[in-house]
Short mmCIF file of C-alpha atoms in Angstrom, two decimals:
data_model
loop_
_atom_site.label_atom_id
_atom_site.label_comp_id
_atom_site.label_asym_id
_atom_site.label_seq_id
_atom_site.Cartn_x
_atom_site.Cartn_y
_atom_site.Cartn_z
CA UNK A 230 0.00 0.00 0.00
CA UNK A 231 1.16 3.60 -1.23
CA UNK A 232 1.88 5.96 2.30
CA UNK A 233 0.46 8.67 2.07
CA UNK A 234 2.89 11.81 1.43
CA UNK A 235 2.06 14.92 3.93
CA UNK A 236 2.02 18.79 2.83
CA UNK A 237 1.64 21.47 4.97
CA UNK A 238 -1.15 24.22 4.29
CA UNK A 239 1.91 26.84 5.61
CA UNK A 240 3.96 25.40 2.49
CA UNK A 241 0.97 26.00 0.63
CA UNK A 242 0.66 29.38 1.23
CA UNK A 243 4.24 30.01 1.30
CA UNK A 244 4.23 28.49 -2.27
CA UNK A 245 1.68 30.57 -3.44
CA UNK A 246 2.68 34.16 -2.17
CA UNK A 247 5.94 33.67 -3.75
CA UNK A 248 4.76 32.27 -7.22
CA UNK A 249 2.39 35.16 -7.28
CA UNK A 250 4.62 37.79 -6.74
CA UNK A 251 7.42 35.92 -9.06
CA UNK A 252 4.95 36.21 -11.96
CA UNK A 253 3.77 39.58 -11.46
CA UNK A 254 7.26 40.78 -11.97
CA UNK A 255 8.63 39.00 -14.57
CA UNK A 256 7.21 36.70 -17.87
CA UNK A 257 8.35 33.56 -18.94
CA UNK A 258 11.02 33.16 -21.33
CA UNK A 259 8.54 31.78 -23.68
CA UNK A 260 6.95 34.98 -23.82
CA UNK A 261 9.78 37.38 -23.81
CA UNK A 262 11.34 35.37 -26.16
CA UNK A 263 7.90 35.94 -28.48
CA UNK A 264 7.66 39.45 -27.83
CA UNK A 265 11.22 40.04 -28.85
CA UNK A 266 10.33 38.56 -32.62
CA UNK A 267 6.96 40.32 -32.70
CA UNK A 268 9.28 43.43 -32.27
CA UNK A 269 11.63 42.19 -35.23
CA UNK A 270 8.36 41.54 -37.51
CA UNK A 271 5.83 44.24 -36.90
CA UNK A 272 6.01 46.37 -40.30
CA UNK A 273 4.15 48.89 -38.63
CA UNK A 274 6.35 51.76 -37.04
CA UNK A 275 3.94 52.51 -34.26
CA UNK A 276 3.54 48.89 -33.27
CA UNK A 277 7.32 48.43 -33.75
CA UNK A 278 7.20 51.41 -31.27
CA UNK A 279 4.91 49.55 -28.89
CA UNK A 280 6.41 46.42 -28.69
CA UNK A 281 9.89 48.47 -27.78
CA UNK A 282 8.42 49.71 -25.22
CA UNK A 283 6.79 46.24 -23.66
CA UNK A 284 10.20 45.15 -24.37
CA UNK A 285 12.24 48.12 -22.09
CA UNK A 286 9.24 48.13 -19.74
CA UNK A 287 10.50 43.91 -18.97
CA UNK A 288 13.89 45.13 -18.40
CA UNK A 289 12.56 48.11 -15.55
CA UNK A 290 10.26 46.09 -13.82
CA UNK A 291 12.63 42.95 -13.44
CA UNK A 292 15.53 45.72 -11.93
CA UNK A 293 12.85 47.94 -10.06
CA UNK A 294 11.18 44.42 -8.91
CA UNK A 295 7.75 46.23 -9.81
CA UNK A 296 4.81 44.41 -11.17
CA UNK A 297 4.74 44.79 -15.39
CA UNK A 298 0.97 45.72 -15.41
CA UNK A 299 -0.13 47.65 -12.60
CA UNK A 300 -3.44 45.14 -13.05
CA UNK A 301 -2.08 42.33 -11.39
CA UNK A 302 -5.15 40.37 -11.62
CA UNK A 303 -7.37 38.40 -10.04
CA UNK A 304 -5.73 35.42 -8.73
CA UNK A 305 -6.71 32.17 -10.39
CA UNK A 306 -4.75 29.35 -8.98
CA UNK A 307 -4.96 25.95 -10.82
CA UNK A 308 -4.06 23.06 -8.43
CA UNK A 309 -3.25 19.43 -9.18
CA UNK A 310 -3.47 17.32 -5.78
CA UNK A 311 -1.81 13.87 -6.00
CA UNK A 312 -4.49 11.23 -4.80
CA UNK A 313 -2.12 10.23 -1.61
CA UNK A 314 -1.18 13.79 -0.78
CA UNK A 315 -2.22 14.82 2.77
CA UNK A 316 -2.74 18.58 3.50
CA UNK A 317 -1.73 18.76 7.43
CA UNK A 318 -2.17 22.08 9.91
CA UNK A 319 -4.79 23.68 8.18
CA UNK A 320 -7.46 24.07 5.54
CA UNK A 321 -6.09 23.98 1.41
CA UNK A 322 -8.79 26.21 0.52
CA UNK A 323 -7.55 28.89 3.50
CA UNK A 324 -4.28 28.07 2.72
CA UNK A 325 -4.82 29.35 -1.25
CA UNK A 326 -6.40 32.22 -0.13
CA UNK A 327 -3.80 33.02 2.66
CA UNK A 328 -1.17 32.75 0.37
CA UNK A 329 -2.73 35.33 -1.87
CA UNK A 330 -3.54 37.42 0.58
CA UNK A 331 -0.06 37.49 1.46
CA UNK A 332 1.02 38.23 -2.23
CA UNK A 333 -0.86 40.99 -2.69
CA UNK A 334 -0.17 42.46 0.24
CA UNK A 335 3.98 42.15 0.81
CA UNK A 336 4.48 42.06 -2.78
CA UNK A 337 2.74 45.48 -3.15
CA UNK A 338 0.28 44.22 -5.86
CA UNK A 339 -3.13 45.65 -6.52
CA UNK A 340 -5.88 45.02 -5.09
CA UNK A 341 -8.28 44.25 -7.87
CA UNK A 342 -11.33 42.30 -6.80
CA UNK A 343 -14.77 43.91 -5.83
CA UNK A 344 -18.32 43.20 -4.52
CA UNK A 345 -20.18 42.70 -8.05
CA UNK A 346 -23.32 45.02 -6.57
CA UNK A 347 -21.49 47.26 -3.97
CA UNK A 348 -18.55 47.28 -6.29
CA UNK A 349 -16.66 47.98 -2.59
CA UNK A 350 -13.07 46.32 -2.77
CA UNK A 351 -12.59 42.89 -0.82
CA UNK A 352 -9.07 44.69 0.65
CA UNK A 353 -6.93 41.76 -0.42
CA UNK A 354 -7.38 40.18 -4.04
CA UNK A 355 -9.46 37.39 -2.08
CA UNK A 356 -11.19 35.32 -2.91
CA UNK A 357 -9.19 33.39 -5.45
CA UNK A 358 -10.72 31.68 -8.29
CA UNK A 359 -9.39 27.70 -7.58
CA UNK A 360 -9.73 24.69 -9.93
CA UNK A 361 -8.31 21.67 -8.12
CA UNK A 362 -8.03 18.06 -9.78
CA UNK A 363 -7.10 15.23 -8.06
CA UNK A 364 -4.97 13.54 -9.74
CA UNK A 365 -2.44 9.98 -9.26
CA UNK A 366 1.16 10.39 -7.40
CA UNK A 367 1.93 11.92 -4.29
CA UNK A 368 2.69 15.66 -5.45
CA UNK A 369 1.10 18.79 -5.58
CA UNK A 370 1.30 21.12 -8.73
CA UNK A 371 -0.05 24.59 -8.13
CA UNK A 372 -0.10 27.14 -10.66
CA UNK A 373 -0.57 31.03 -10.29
CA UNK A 374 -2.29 33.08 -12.44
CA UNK A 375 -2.77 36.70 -12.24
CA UNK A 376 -5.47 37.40 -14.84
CA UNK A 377 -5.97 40.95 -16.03
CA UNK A 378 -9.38 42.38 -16.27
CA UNK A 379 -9.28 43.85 -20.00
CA UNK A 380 -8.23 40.84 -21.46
CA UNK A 381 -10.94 38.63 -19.58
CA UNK A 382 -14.19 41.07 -20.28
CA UNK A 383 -13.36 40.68 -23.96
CA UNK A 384 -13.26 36.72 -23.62
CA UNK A 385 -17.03 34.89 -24.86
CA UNK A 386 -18.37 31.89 -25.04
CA UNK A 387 -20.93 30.55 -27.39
CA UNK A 388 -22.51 27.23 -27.66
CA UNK A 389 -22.44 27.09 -31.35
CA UNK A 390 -24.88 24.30 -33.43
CA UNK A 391 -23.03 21.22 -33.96
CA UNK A 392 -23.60 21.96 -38.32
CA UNK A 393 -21.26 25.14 -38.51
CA UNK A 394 -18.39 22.58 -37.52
CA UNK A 395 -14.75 23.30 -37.38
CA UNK A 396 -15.55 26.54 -40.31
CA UNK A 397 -18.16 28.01 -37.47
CA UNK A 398 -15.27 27.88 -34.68
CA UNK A 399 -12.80 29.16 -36.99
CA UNK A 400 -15.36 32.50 -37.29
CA UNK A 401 -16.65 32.32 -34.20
CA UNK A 402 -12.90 32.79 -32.53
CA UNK A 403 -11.62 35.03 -35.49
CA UNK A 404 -14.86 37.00 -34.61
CA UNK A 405 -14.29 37.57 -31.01
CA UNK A 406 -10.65 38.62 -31.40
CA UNK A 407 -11.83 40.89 -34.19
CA UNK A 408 -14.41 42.53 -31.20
CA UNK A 409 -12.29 42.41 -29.24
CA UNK A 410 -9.85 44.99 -30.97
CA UNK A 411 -7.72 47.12 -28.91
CA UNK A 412 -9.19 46.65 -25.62
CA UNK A 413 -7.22 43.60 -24.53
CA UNK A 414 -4.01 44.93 -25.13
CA UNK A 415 -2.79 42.72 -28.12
CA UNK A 416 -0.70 41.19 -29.29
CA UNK A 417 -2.77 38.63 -27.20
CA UNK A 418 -3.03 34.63 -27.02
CA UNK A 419 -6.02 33.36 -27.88
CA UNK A 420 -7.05 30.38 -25.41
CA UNK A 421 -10.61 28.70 -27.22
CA UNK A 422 -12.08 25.26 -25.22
CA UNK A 423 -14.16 23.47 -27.48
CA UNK A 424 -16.61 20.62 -25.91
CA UNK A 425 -17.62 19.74 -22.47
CA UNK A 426 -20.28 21.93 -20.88
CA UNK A 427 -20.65 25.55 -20.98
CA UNK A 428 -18.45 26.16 -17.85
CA UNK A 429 -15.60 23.15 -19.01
CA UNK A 430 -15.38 25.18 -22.17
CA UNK A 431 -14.37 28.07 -20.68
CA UNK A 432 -11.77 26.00 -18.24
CA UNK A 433 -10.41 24.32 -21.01
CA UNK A 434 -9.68 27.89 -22.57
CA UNK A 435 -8.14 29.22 -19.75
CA UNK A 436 -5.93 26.35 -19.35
CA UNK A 437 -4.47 26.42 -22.99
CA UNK A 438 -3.32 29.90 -22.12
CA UNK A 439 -0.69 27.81 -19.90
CA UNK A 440 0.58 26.37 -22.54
CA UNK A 441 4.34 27.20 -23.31
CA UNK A 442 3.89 29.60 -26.06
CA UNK A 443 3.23 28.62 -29.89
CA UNK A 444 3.93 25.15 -28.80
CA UNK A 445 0.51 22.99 -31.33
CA UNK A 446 -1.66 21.17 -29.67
CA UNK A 447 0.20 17.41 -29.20
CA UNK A 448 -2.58 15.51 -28.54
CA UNK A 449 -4.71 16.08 -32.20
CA UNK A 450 -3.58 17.15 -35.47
CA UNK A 451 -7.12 18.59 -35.93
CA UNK A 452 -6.63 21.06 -33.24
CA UNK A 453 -2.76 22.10 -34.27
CA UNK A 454 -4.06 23.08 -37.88
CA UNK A 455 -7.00 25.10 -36.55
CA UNK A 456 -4.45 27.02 -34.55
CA UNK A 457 -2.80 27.73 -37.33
CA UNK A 458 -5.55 28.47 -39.47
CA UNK A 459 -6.98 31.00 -37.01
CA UNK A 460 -3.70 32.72 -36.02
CA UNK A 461 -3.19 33.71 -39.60
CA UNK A 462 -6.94 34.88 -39.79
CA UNK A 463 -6.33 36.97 -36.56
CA UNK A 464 -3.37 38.12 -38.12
CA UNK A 465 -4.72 39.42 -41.57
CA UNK A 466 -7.29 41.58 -39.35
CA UNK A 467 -4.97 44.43 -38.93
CA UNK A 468 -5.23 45.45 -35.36
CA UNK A 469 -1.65 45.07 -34.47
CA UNK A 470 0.09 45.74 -31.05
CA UNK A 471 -2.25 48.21 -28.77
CA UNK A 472 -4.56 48.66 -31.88
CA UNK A 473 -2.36 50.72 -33.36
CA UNK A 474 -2.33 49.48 -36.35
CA UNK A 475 0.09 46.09 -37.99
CA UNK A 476 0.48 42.61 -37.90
CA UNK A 477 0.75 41.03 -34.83
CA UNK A 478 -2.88 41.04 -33.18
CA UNK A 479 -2.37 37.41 -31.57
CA UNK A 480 1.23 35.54 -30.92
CA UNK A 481 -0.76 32.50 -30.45
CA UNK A 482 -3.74 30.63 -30.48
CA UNK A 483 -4.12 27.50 -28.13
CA UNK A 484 -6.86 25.34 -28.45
CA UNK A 485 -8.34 22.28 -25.79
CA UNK A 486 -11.37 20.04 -26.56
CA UNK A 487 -12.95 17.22 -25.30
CA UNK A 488 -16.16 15.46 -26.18
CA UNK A 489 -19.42 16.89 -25.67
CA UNK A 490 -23.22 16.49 -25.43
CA UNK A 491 -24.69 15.01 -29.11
CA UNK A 492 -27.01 18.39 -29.42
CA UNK A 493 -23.99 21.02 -28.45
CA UNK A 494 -20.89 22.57 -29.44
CA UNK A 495 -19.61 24.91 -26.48
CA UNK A 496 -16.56 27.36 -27.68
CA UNK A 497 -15.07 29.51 -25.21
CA UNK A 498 -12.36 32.15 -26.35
CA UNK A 499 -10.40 33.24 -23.51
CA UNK A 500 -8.35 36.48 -24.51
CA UNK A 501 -4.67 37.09 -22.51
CA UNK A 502 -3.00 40.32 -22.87
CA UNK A 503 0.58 40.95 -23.67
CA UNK A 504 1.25 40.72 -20.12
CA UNK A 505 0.62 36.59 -20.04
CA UNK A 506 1.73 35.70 -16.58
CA UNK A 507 2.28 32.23 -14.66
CA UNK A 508 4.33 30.11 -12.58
CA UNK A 509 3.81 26.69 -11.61
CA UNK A 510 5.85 24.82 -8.59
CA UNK A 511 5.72 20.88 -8.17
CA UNK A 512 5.44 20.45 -4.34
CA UNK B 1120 3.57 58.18 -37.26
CA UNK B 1121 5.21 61.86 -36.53
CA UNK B 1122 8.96 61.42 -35.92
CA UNK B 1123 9.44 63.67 -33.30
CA UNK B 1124 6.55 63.79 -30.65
CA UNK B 1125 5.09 66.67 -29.48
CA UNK B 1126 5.07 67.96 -26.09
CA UNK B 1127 2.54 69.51 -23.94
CA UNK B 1128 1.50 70.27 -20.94
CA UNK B 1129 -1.65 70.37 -18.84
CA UNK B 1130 -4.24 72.45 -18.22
CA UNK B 1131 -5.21 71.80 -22.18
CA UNK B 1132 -7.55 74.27 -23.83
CA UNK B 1133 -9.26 74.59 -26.88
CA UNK B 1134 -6.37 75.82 -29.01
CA UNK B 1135 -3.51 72.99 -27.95
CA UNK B 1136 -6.43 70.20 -28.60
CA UNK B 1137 -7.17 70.91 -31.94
CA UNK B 1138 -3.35 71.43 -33.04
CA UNK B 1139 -2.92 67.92 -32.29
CA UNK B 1140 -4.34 64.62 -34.64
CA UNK B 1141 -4.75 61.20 -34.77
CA UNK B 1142 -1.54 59.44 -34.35
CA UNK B 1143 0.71 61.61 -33.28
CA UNK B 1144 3.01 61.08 -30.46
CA UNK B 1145 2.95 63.18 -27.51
CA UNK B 1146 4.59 63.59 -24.32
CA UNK B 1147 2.92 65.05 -21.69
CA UNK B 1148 3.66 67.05 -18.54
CA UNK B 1149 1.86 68.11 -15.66
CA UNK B 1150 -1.12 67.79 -13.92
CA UNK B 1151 -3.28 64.46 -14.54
CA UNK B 1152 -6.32 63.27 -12.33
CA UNK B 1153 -6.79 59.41 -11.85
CA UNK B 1154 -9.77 58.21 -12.18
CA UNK B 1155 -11.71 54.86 -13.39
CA UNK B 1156 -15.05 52.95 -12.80
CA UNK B 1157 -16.42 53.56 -9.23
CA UNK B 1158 -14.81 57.13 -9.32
CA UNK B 1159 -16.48 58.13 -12.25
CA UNK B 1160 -19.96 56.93 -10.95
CA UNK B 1161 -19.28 59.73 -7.55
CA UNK B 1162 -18.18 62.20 -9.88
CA UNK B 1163 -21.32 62.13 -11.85
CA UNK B 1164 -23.66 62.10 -9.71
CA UNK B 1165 -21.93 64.86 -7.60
CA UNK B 1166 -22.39 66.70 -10.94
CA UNK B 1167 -26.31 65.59 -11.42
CA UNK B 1168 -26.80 66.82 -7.46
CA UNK B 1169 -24.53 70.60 -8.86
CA UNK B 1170 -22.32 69.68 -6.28
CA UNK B 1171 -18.27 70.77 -7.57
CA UNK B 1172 -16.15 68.19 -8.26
CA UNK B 1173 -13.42 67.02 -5.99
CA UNK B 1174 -10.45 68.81 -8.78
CA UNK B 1175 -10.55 71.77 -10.97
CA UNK B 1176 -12.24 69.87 -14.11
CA UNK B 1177 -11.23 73.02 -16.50
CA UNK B 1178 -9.10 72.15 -18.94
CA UNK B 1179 -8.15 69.32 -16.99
CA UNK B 1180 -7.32 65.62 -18.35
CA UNK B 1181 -8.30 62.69 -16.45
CA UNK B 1182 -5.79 59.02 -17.06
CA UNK B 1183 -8.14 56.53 -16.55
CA UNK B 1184 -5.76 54.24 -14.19
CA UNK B 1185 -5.72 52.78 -11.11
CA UNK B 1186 -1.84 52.25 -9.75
CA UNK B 1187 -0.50 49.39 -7.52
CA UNK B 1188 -0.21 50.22 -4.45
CA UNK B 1189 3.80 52.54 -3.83
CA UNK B 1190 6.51 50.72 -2.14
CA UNK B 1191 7.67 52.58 1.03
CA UNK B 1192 9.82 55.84 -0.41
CA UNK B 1193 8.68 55.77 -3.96
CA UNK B 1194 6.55 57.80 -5.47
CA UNK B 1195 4.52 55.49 -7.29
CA UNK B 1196 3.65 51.84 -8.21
CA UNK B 1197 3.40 50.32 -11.53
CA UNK B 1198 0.35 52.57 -13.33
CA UNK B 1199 -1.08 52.31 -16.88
CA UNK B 1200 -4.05 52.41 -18.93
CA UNK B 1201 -7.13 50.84 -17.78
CA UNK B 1202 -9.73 50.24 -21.09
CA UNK B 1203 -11.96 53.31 -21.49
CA UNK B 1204 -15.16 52.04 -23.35
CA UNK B 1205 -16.45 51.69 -19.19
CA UNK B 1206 -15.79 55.33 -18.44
CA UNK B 1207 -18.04 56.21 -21.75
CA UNK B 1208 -21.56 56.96 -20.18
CA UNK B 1209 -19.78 59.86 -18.07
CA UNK B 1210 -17.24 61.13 -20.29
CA UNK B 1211 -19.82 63.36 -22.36
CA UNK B 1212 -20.47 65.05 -19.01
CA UNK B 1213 -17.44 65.40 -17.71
CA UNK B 1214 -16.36 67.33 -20.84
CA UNK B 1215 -19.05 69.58 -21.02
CA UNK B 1216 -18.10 70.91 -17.67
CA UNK B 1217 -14.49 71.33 -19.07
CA UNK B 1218 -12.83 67.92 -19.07
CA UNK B 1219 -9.66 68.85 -22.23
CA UNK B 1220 -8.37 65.45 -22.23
CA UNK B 1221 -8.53 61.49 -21.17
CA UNK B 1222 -6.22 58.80 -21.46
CA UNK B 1223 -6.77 55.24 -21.52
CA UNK B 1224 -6.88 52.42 -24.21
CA UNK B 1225 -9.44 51.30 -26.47
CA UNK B 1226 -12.14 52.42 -28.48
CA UNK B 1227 -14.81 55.29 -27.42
CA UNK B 1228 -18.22 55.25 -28.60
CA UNK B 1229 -19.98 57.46 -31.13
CA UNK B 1230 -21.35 59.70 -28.30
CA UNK B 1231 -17.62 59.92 -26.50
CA UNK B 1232 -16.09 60.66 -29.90
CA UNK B 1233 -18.92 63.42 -30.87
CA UNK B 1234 -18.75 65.21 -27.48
CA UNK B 1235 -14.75 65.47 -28.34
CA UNK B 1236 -15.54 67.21 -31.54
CA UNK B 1237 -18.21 69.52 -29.61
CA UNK B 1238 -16.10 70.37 -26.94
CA UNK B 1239 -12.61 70.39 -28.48
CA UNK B 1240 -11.07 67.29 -26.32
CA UNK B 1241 -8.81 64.65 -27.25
CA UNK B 1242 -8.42 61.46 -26.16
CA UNK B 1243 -4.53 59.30 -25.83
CA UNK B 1244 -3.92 56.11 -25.79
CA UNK B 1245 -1.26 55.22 -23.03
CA UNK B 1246 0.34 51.89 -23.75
CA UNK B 1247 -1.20 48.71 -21.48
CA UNK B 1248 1.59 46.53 -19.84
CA UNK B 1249 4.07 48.62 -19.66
CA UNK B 1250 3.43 50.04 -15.89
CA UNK B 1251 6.59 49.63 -14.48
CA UNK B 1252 8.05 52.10 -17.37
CA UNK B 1253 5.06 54.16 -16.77
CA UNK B 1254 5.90 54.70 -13.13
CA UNK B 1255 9.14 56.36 -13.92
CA UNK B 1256 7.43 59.36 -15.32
CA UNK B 1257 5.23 59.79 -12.14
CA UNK B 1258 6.79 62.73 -10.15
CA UNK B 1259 4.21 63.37 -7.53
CA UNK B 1260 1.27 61.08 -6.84
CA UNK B 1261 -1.78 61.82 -4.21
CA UNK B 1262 -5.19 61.06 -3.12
CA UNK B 1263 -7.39 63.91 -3.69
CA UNK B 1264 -10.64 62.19 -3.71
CA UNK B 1265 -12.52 58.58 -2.72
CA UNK B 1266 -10.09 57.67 -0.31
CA UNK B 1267 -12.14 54.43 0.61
CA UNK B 1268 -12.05 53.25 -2.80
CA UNK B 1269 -8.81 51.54 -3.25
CA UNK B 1270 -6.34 51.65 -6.45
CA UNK B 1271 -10.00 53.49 -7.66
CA UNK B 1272 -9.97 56.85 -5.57
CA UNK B 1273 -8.61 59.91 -7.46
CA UNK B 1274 -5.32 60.60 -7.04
CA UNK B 1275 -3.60 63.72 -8.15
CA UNK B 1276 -0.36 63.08 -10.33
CA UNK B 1277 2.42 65.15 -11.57
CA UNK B 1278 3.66 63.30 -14.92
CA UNK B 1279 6.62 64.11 -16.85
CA UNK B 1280 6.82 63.49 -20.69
CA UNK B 1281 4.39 60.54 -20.24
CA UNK B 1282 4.40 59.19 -23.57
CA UNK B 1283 1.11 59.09 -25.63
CA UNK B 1284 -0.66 58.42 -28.79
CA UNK B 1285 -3.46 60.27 -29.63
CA UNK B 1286 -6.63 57.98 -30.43
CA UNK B 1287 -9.36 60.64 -30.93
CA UNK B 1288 -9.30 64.03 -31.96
CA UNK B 1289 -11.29 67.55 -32.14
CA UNK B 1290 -11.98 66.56 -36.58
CA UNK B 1291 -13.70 62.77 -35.05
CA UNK B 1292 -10.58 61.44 -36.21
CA UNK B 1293 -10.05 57.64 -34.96
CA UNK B 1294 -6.88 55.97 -34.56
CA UNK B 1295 -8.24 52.33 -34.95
CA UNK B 1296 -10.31 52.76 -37.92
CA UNK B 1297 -7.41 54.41 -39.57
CA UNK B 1298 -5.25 51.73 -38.09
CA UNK B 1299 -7.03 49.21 -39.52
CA UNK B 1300 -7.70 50.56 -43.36
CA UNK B 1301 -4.14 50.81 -43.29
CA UNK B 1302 -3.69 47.02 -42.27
CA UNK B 1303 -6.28 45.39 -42.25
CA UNK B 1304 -5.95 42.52 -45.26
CA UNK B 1305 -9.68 40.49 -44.85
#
């Protein structure tokens, strides 16, 4: 019989507070790396000018240790508990929050979560949006992602009728980008979940936005030359960086499906800005 | 895109605003107000009641932003653009009572871009996700207004050459549209 490996909710907050802070400060390689090329192949000299400036803004807030977007999200956390993990001294769910309570607070992020009626702050960036899977193994993956709110009102879902096919998602997501325009500070990634229920659609979305950058879906060929399909669609629309006018509206488009109900055909886009931050840590 | 970028300083008036047009680059000193969703809300319906606003609105420009929070002995946190189509059901107002200028990102409405041509205002784009570079031309930063509010209350900035594109101006001019004839191949 597997023993059972034991975690401690402190760790788990620990964890969290400094993977939050980590990505609000810096981007992954991935993306810099990304940025750096759009900023090579933008023909258009004010979204050359833009992407300079994303580019010297990395380099001040990695010396300055200052967040890159002064939106430093709301704090989804994405959490992958082995099956014979044990979370000791305290409550996971308390533990996420603590942690990103404590992120927000010493890592002097901002505050960005409200009362939907009131619209009063909550004080702390709590309560966290949490997805946790169990899964086999004795570890714990947690990811941390800040999500900006520009990006995220100009995500949508649709549940499309299974007869417009792969053509209708192709629109649909070309579409929402297109609506999208400036407002979610491109160049963006474009996250689209295709199947499951109205809600898994939209998790599946978010979750391709995790996806090192550019890397094609592995698991269908379908998938990988939809991506490809739509990124040069997104790209022929002309928005460019900030909506200023070019060729790089999206550096990516990530796609995620998984079977659905005979009758439906859910499709959630899930827009990222430029700013596409988070950090994982295996515990 | 102008090559050399034109700078200006705040209050704006009638006569600055429509020198300026789509696209060109500006740098801006001065005065700014911050000011974004729940602030705007107070601020208009302190106007509906005739009560004065909490700054001098005349020839005023407000940067719709909301900064984090300053580390102990700087001036600032990170601060940028915050997307202005939200702010678009008060801007008319605000302008009428002397509102020169806003900055944010993203496309105005009709009615935003109308009342600019009416009242001779312009609206920048400041670039999104690039706050940390956006601090550094924050000289003086305050709360003037809506304390209780958060990263939303009004704070009172002194900016120096904050860098700028201007979106909208005093001929209905739009950045994007142009943007996109220019680009667009669909």
């Amino acid at each position: 019989m597997r023993r059972v490996r034991e975690i401690s909710a402190g760790t788990v907050t620990e964890t969290l507070r400094d993977l939050f802070i980590a990505a609000n400060l810096e981007m992954g390689r991935d993306m810099q790396d990304a940025l750096a090329r759009a900023a090579e192949e933008e023909e258009s000299p004010l979204g050359r000018y833009v992407l300079q400036k994303i580019l010297e803004n990395m380099d001040v807030a990695r010396k300055e240790s200052l967040p890159l977007c002064q939106d430093t999200g709301l704090a989804v956390v994405f959490a992958e508990m082995g099956q014979e993990v044990h979370i000791v001294g305290g409550d996971f769910q308390a533990a996420v929050q603590e942690g990103v309570r404590q992120a927000y607070r010493e890592g002097y992020l901002r505050k960005s979560l409200c009362d939907p009626l009131s619209r009063r702050n909550t004080g702390d960036n709590t309560p966290a949006v949490i997805f946790t899977e169990v899964v086999p193994g004795d570890r714990l993956k947690l990811i941390a992602m800040p999500k900006g709110g520009g990006s995220e009102n100009m995500s949508c879902s649709a549940m499309l009728v299974p007869a417009e096919g792969k053509a209708g998602i192709v629109d649909h997501v070309v579409a929402c980008v297109r609506k999208a325009g400036s407002n979610p500070c491109p160049p963006v990634l474009v996250g689209v979940g295709i199947g499951g229920s109205l809600e898994m659609s939209g998790v599946l979305a978010k979750k391709a936005l995790l996806r090192p950058l550019g890397t094609a879906n592995a698991h269908d060929e379908r998938l990988a030359a939809m991506e490809r399909e739509i990124l040069e669609g997104v790209n022929r629309l002309g928005i460019g960086p900030q909506g200023y006018g070019g060729r790089v509206t999206a550096l990516a488009v990530h796609m995620e499906m998984m079977p659905c109900h005979i009758a439906s055909l859910p499709v959630t886009v899930n827009i990222q800005c430029h700013v596409a931050r988070h950090r994982e840590a295996v515990l | 895109m102008t090559s050399e970028p034109i700078r200006l300083e705040t209050p704006l008036n009638d006569e600055l605003c429509e020198r300026l047009s789509v696209g060109d680059r500006v740098l801006l000193s001065g005065v700014l107000y911050t000011g974004r969703d729940a602030a705007h809300h107070r601020l208009c319906d302190a106007a509906v009641r005739g009560e004065p606003l909490p700054f001098p609105v005349q020839g005023a420009v407000i940067f719709y932003a909301g900064p984090a929070p300053a580390k102990p002995g700087a001036v600032t946190g990170s601060i940028g653009p915050t997307t202005s189509y939200r702010m678009d059901p008060f801007a008319p107002r605000l302008m009428a009572l002397g509102l020169k200028g806003m900055i944010g990102k993203g496309r105005r409405s009709p009615e935003v871009v109308s009342a600019m041509k009416q009242y001779k205002a312009v609206y920048f784009g400041a670039i999104g996700g690039i706050a940390a570079l956006t601090a550094r031309c924050i000289r003086e930063s305050a709360v003037v207004a809506y304390e209780d509010l958060g990263p939303e209350a009004i704070f009172r900035l002194v900016v120096f050459e904050l860098p700028l594109v201007v979106i909208n101006d005093t001929k209905g001019r739009d950045l994007y549209d142009e943007a996109l004839k220019t680009y667009s191949r669909t």
